[in-house]
PDB file of C-alpha atoms in Angstrom:
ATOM      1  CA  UNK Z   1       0.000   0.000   0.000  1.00 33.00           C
ATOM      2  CA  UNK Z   2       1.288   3.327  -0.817  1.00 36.00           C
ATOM      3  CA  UNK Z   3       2.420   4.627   2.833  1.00 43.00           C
ATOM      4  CA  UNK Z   4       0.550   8.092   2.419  1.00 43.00           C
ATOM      5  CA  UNK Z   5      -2.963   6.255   1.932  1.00 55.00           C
ATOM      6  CA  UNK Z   6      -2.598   4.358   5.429  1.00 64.00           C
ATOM      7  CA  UNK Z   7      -4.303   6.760   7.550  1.00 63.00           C
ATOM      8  CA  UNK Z   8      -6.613   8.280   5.246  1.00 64.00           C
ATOM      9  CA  UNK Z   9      -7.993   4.291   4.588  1.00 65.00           C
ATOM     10  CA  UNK Z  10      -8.175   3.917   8.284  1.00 64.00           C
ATOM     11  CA  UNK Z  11     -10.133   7.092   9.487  1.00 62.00           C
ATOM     12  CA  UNK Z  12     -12.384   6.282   6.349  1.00 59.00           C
ATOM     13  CA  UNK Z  13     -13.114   2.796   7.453  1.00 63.00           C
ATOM     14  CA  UNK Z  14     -13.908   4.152  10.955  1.00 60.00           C
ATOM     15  CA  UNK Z  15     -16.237   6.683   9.764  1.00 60.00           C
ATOM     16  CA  UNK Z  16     -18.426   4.399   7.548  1.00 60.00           C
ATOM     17  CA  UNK Z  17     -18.307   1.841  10.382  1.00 57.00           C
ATOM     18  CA  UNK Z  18     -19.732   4.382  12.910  1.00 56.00           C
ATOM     19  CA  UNK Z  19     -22.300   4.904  10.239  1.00 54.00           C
ATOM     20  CA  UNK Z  20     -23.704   1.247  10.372  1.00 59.00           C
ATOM     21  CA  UNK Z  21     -23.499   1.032  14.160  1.00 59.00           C
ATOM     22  CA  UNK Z  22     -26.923  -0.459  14.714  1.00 62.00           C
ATOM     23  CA  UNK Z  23     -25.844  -3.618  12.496  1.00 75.00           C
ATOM     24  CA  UNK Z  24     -22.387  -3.714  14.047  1.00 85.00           C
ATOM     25  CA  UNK Z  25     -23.994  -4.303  17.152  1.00 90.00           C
ATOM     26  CA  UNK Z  26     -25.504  -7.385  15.944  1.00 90.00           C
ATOM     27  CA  UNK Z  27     -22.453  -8.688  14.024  1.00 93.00           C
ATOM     28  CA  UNK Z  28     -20.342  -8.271  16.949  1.00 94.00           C
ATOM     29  CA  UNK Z  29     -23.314 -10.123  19.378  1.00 95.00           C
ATOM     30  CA  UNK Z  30     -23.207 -13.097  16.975  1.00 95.00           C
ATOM     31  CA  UNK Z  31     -19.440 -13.154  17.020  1.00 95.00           C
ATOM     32  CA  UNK Z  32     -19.589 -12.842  21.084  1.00 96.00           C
ATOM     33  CA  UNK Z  33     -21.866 -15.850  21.120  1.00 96.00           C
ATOM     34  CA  UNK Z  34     -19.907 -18.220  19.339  1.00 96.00           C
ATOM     35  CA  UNK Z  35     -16.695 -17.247  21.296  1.00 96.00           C
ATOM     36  CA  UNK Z  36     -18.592 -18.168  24.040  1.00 96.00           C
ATOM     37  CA  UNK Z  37     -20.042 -21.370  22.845  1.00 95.00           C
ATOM     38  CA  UNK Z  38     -16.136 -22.566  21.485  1.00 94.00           C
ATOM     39  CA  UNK Z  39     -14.226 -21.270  24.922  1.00 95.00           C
ATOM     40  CA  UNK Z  40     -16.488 -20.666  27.846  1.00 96.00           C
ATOM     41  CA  UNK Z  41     -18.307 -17.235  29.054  1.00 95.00           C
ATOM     42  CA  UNK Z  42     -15.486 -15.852  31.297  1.00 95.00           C
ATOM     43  CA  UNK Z  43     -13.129 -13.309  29.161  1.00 94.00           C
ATOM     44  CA  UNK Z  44     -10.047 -13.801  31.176  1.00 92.00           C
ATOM     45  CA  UNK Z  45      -9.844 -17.602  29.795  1.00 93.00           C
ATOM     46  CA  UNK Z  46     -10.977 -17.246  26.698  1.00 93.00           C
ATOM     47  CA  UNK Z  47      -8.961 -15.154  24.403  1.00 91.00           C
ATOM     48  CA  UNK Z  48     -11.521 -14.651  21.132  1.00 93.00           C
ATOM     49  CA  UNK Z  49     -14.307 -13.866  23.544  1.00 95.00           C
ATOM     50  CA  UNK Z  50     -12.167 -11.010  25.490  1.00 93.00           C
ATOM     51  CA  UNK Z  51     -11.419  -9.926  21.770  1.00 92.00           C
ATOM     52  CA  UNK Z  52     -15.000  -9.638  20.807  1.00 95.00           C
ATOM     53  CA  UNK Z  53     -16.010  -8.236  23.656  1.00 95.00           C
ATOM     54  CA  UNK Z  54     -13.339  -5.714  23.555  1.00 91.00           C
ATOM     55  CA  UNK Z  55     -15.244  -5.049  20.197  1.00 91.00           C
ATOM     56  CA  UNK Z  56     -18.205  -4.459  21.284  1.00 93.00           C
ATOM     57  CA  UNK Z  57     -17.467  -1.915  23.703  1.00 92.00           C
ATOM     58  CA  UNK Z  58     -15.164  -0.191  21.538  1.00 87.00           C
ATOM     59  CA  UNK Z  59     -18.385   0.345  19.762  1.00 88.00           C
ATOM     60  CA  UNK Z  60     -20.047   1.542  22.623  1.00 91.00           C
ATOM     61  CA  UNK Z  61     -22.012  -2.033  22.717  1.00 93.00           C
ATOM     62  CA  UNK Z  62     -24.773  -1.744  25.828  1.00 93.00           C
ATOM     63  CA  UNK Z  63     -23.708  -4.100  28.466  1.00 94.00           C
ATOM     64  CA  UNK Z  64     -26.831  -6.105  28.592  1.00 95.00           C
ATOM     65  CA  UNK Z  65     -26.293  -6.774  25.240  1.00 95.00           C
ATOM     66  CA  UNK Z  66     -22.802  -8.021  25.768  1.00 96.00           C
ATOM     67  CA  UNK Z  67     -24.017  -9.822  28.437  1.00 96.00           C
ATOM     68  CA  UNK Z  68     -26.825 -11.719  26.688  1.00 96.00           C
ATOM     69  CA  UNK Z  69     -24.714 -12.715  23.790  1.00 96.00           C
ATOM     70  CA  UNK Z  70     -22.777 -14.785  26.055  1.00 96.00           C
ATOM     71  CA  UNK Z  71     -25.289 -16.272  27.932  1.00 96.00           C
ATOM     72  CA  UNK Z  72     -26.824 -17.641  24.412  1.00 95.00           C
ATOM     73  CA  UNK Z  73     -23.079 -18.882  23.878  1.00 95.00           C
ATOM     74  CA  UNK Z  74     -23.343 -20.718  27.265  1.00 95.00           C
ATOM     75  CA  UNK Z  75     -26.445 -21.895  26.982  1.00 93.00           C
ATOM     76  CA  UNK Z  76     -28.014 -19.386  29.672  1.00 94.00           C
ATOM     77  CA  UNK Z  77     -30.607 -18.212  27.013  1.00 91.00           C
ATOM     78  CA  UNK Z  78     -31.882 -19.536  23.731  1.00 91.00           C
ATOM     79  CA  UNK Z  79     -29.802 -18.744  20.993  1.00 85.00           C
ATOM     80  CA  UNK Z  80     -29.332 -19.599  17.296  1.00 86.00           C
ATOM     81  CA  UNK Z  81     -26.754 -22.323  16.539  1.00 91.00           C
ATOM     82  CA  UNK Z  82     -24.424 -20.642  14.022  1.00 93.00           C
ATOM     83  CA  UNK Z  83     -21.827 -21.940  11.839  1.00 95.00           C
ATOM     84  CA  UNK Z  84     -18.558 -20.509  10.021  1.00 96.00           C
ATOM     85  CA  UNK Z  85     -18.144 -19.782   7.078  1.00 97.00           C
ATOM     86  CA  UNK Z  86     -15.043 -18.223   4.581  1.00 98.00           C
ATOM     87  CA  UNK Z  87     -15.618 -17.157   0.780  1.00 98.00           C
ATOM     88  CA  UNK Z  88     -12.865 -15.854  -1.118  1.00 98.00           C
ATOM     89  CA  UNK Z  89     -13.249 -13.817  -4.610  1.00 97.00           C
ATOM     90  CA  UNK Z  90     -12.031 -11.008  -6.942  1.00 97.00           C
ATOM     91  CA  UNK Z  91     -13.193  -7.731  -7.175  1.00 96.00           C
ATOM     92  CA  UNK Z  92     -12.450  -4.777  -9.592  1.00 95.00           C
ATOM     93  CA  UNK Z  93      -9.407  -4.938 -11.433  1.00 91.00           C
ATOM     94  CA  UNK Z  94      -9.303  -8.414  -9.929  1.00 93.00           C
ATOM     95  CA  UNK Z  95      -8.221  -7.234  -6.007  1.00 95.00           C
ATOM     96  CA  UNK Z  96      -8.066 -10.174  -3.409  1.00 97.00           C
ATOM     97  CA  UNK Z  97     -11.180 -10.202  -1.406  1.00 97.00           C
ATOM     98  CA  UNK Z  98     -12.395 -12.974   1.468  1.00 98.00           C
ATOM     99  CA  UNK Z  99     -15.560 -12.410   3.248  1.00 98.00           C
ATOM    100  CA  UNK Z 100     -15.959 -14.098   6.783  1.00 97.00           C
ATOM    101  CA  UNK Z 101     -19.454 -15.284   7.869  1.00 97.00           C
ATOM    102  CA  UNK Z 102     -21.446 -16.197  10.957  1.00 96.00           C
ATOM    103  CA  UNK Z 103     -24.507 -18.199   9.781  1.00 96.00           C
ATOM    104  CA  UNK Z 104     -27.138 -20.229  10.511  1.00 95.00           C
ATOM    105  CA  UNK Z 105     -28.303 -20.987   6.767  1.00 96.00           C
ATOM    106  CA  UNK Z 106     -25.609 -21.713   4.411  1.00 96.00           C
ATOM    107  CA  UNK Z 107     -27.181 -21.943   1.325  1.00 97.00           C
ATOM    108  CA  UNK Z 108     -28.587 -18.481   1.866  1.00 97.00           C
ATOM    109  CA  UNK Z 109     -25.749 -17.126   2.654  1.00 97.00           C
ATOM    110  CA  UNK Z 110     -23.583 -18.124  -0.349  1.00 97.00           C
ATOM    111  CA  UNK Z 111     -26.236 -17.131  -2.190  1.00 98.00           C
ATOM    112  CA  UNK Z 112     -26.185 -13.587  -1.025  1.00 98.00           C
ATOM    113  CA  UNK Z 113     -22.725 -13.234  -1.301  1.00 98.00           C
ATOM    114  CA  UNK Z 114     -22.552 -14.613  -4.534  1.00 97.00           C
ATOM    115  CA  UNK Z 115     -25.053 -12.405  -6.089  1.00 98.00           C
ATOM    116  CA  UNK Z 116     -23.482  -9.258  -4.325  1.00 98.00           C
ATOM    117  CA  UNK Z 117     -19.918  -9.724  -6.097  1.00 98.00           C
ATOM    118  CA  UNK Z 118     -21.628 -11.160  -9.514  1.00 97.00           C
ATOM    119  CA  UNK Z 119     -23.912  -7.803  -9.600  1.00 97.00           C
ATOM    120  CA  UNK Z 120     -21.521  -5.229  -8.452  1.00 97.00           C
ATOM    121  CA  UNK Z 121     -18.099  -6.293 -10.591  1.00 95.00           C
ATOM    122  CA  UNK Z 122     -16.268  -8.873  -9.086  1.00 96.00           C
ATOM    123  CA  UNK Z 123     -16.518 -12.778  -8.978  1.00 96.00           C
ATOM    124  CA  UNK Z 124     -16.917 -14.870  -6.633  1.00 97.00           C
ATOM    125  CA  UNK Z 125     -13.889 -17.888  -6.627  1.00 96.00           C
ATOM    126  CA  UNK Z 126     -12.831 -21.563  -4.938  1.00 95.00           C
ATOM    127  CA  UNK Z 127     -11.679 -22.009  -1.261  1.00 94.00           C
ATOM    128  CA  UNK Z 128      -7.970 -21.023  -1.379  1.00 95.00           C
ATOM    129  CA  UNK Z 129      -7.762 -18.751  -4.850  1.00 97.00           C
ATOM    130  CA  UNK Z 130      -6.977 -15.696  -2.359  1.00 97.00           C
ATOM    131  CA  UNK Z 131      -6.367 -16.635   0.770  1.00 96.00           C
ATOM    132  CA  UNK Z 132      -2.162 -17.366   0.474  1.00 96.00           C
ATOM    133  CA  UNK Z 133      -2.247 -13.659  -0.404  1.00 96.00           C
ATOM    134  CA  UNK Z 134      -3.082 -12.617   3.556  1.00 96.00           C
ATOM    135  CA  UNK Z 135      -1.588 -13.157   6.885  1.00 95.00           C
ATOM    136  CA  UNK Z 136      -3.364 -13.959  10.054  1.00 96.00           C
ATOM    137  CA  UNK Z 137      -2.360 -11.256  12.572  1.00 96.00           C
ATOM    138  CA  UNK Z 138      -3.191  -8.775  15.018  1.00 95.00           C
ATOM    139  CA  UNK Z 139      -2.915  -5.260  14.136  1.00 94.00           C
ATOM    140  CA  UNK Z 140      -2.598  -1.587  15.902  1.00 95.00           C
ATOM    141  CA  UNK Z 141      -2.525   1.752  13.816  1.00 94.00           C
ATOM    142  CA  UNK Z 142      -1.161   4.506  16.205  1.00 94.00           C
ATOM    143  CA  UNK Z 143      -2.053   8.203  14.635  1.00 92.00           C
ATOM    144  CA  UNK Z 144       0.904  10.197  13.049  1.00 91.00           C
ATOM    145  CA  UNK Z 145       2.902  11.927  16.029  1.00 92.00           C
ATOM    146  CA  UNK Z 146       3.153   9.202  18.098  1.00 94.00           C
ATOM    147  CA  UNK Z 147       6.638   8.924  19.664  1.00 94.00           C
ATOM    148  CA  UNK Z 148       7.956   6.092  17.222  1.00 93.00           C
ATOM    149  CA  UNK Z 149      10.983   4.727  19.399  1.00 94.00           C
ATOM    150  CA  UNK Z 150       8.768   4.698  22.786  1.00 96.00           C
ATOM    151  CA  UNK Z 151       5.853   2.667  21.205  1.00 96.00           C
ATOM    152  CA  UNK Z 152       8.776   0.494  19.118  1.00 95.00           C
ATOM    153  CA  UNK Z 153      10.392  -0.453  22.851  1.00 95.00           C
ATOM    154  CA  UNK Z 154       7.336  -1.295  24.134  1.00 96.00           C
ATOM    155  CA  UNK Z 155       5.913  -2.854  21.826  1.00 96.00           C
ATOM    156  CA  UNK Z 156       9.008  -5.144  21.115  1.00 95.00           C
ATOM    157  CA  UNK Z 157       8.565  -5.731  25.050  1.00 95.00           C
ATOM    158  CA  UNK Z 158       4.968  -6.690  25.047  1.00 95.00           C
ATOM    159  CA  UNK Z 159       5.832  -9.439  22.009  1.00 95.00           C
ATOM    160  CA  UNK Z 160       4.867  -7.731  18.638  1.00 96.00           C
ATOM    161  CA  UNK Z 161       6.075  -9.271  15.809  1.00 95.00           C
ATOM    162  CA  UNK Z 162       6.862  -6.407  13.833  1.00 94.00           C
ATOM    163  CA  UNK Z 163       6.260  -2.042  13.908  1.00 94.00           C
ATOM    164  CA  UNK Z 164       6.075  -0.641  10.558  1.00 92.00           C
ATOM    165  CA  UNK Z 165       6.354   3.315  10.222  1.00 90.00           C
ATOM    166  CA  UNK Z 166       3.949   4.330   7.373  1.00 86.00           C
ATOM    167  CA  UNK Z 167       4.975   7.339   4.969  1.00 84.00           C
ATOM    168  CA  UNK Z 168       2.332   9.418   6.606  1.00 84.00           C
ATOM    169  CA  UNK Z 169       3.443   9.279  10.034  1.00 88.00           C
ATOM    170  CA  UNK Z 170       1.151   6.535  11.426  1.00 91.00           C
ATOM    171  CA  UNK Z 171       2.808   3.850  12.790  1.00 93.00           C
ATOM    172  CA  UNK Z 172       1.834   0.309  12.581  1.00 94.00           C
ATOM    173  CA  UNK Z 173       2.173  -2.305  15.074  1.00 96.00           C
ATOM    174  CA  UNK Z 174       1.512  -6.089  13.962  1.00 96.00           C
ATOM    175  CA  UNK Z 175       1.320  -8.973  16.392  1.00 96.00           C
ATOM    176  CA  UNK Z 176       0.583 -12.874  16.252  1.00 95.00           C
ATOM    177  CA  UNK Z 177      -2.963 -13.086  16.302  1.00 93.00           C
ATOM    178  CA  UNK Z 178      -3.039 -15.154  19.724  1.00 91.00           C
ATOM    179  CA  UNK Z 179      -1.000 -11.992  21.555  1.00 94.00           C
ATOM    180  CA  UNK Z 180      -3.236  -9.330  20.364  1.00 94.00           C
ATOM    181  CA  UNK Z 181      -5.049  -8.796  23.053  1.00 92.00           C
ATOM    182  CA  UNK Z 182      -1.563  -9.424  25.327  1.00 93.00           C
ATOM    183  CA  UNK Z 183      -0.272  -6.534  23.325  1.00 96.00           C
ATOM    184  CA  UNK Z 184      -2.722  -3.893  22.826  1.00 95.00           C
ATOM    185  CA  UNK Z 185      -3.165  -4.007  26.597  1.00 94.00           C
ATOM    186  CA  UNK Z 186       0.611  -3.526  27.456  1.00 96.00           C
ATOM    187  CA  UNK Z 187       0.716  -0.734  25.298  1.00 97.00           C
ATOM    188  CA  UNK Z 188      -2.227   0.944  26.543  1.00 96.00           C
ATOM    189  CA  UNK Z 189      -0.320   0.070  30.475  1.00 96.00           C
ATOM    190  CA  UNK Z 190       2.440   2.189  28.775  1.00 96.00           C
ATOM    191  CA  UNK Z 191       0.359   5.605  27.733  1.00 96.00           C
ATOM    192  CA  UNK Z 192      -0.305   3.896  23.933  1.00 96.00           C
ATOM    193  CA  UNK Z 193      -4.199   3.453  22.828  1.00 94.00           C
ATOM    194  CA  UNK Z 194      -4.513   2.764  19.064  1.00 93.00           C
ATOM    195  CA  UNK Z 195      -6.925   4.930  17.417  1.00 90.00           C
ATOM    196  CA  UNK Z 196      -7.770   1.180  15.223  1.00 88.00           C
ATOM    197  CA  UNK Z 197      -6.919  -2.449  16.055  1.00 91.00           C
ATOM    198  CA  UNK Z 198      -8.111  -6.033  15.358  1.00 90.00           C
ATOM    199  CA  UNK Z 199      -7.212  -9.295  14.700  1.00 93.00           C
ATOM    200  CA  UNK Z 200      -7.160  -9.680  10.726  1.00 93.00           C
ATOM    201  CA  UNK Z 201      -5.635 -10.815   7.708  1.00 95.00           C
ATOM    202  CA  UNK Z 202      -3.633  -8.478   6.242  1.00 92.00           C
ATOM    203  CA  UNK Z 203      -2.729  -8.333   2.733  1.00 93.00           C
ATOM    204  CA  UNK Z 204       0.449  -8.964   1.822  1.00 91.00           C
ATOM    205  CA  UNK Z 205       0.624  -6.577  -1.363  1.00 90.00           C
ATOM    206  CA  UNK Z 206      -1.932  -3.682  -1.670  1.00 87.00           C
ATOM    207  CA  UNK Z 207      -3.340  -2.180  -5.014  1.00 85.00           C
ATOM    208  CA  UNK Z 208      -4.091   1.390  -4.937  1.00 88.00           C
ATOM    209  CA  UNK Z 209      -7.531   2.011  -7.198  1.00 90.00           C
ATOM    210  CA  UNK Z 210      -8.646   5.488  -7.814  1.00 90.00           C
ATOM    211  CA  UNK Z 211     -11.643   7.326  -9.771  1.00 93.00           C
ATOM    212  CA  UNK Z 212     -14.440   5.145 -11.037  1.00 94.00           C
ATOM    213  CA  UNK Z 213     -12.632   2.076 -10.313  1.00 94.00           C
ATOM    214  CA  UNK Z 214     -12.167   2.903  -6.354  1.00 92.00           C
ATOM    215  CA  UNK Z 215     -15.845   3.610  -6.527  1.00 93.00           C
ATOM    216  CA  UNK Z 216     -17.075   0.523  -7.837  1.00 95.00           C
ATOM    217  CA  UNK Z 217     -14.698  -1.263  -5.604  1.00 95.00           C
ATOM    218  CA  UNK Z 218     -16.199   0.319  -2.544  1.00 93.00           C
ATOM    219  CA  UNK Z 219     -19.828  -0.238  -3.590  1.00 95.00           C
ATOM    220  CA  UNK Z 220     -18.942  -3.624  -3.574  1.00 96.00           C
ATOM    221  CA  UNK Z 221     -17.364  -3.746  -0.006  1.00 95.00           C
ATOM    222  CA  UNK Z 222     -20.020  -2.178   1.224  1.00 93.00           C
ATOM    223  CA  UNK Z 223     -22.732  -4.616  -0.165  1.00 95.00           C
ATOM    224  CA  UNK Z 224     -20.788  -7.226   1.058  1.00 96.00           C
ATOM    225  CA  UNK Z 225     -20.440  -5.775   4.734  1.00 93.00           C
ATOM    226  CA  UNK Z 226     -24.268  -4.732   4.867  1.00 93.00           C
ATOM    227  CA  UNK Z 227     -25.159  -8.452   4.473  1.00 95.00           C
ATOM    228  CA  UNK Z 228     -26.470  -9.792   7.885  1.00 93.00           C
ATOM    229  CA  UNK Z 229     -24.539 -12.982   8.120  1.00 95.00           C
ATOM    230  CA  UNK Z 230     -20.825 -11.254   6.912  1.00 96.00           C
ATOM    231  CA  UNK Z 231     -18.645 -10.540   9.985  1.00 94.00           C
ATOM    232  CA  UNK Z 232     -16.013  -9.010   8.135  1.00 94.00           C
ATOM    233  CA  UNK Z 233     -14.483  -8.305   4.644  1.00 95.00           C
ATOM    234  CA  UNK Z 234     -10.761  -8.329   3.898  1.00 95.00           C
ATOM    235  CA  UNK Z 235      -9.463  -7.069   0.714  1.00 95.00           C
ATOM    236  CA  UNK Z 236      -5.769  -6.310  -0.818  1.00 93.00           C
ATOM    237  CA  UNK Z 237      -7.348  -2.734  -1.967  1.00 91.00           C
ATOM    238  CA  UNK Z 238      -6.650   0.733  -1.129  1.00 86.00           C
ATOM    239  CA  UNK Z 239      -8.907   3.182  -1.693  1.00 81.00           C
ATOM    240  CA  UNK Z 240      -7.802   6.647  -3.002  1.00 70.00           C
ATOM    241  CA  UNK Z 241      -9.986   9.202  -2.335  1.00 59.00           C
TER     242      UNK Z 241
END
């Protein structure tokens, strides 16, 4: 990715993602459930559920309905038995997307995301045609003006794997996806809170698409993300705006 598009990407993904708030909340409840379900309802011993709880209420997430999502994981409370899914596909100028699902239908699901990149430009492909083109691992963006060599010690100290200074100033921390959580809270310990972090897969070569092209692109993304049973889209695009 070219390094002066970093933090423009990241505030713009923030922004639309404080747009659709009222879905996120129900994405990041299904996501909550199922980390209960797989690892128990108690955060402290079960890493994906601290994670997606930590999501939540970086979302400002009510904390009933934090609560309730794990009790349907535990089995406190009914709850729909849901089931994951990954689809990987092309989209304009044939950028690397996958598309991760929580569902409780499959065939609808494929379905939906099928026609979403056949209508809107892209295609969707076979299990594997993308995926070697990400890694799995936990991410930080820190804003431009952070102090680079503090947050490099510390971070080095809390176990990231890497810290990548971007062109623009914002400074990128990346960590094994188990240690995220490890991580981002050592670094907030030591005065650092990321203005964006998750666990992800990260593209390993970006494409920069401007014009008409970046805007079909992004229709597409978000079609894909307004879906109810998509969790989250990855893609190796860039948008220039």
């Amino acid at each position: 990715m070219a390094g002066h598009s970093k933090w423009a990407n990241i505030q713009h993904r923030k922004g639309r993602q404080d747009e659709k708030r009222g879905a996120a909340f129900s994405k990041v409840a299904k996501e909550i459930t199922v980390a209960a379900k797989m690892g128990g309802g108690d955060p402290a011993f079960n890493p994906r559920l601290r994670m997606a709880v930590d999501k939540g209420k970086a979302i400002n997430m009510p904390k009933d309905k934090i609560d309730n999502a794990i009790k349907k994981g535990t089995g406190e409370l009914e709850g729909v038995d849901y089931i994951e899914i990954r689809y990987e596909g092309y989209g304009i100028g044939g950028a690397a997307i996958m598309v991760d699902c929580l569902t409780d239908n499959r065939t609808r699901t494929v379905a939906e995301v099928r026609h979403a990149f056949a209508k809107h430009g892209g295609n969707m492909g076979t299990d594997g045609c993308v995926a070697f083109q990400f890694k799995h691992c936990g991410q930080l963006i820190f804003a431009p003006g952070t102090d680079e060599t503090a947050l490099m010690d510390a971070a080095i100290e809390a176990g990231a794997e890497d810290v990548i200074s971007n062109d623009d100033g914002s400074i990128e921390v990346v960590t094994p996806p188990a240690d995220y959580m490890t991580v981002k809270e050592a670094l907030e310990a030591a005065g650092f809170t990321a203005e964006f972090g998750q666990v992800t897969m990260k593209a390993e070569n970006e494409t920069e698409l401007t014009g008409e092209d970046a805007a079909k692109m992004q229709k597409l993304l978000d079609v894909l993300e307004s879906l109810d049973d998509v969790q989250e889209v990855y893609t190796s695009v860039v948008i220039d705006e």
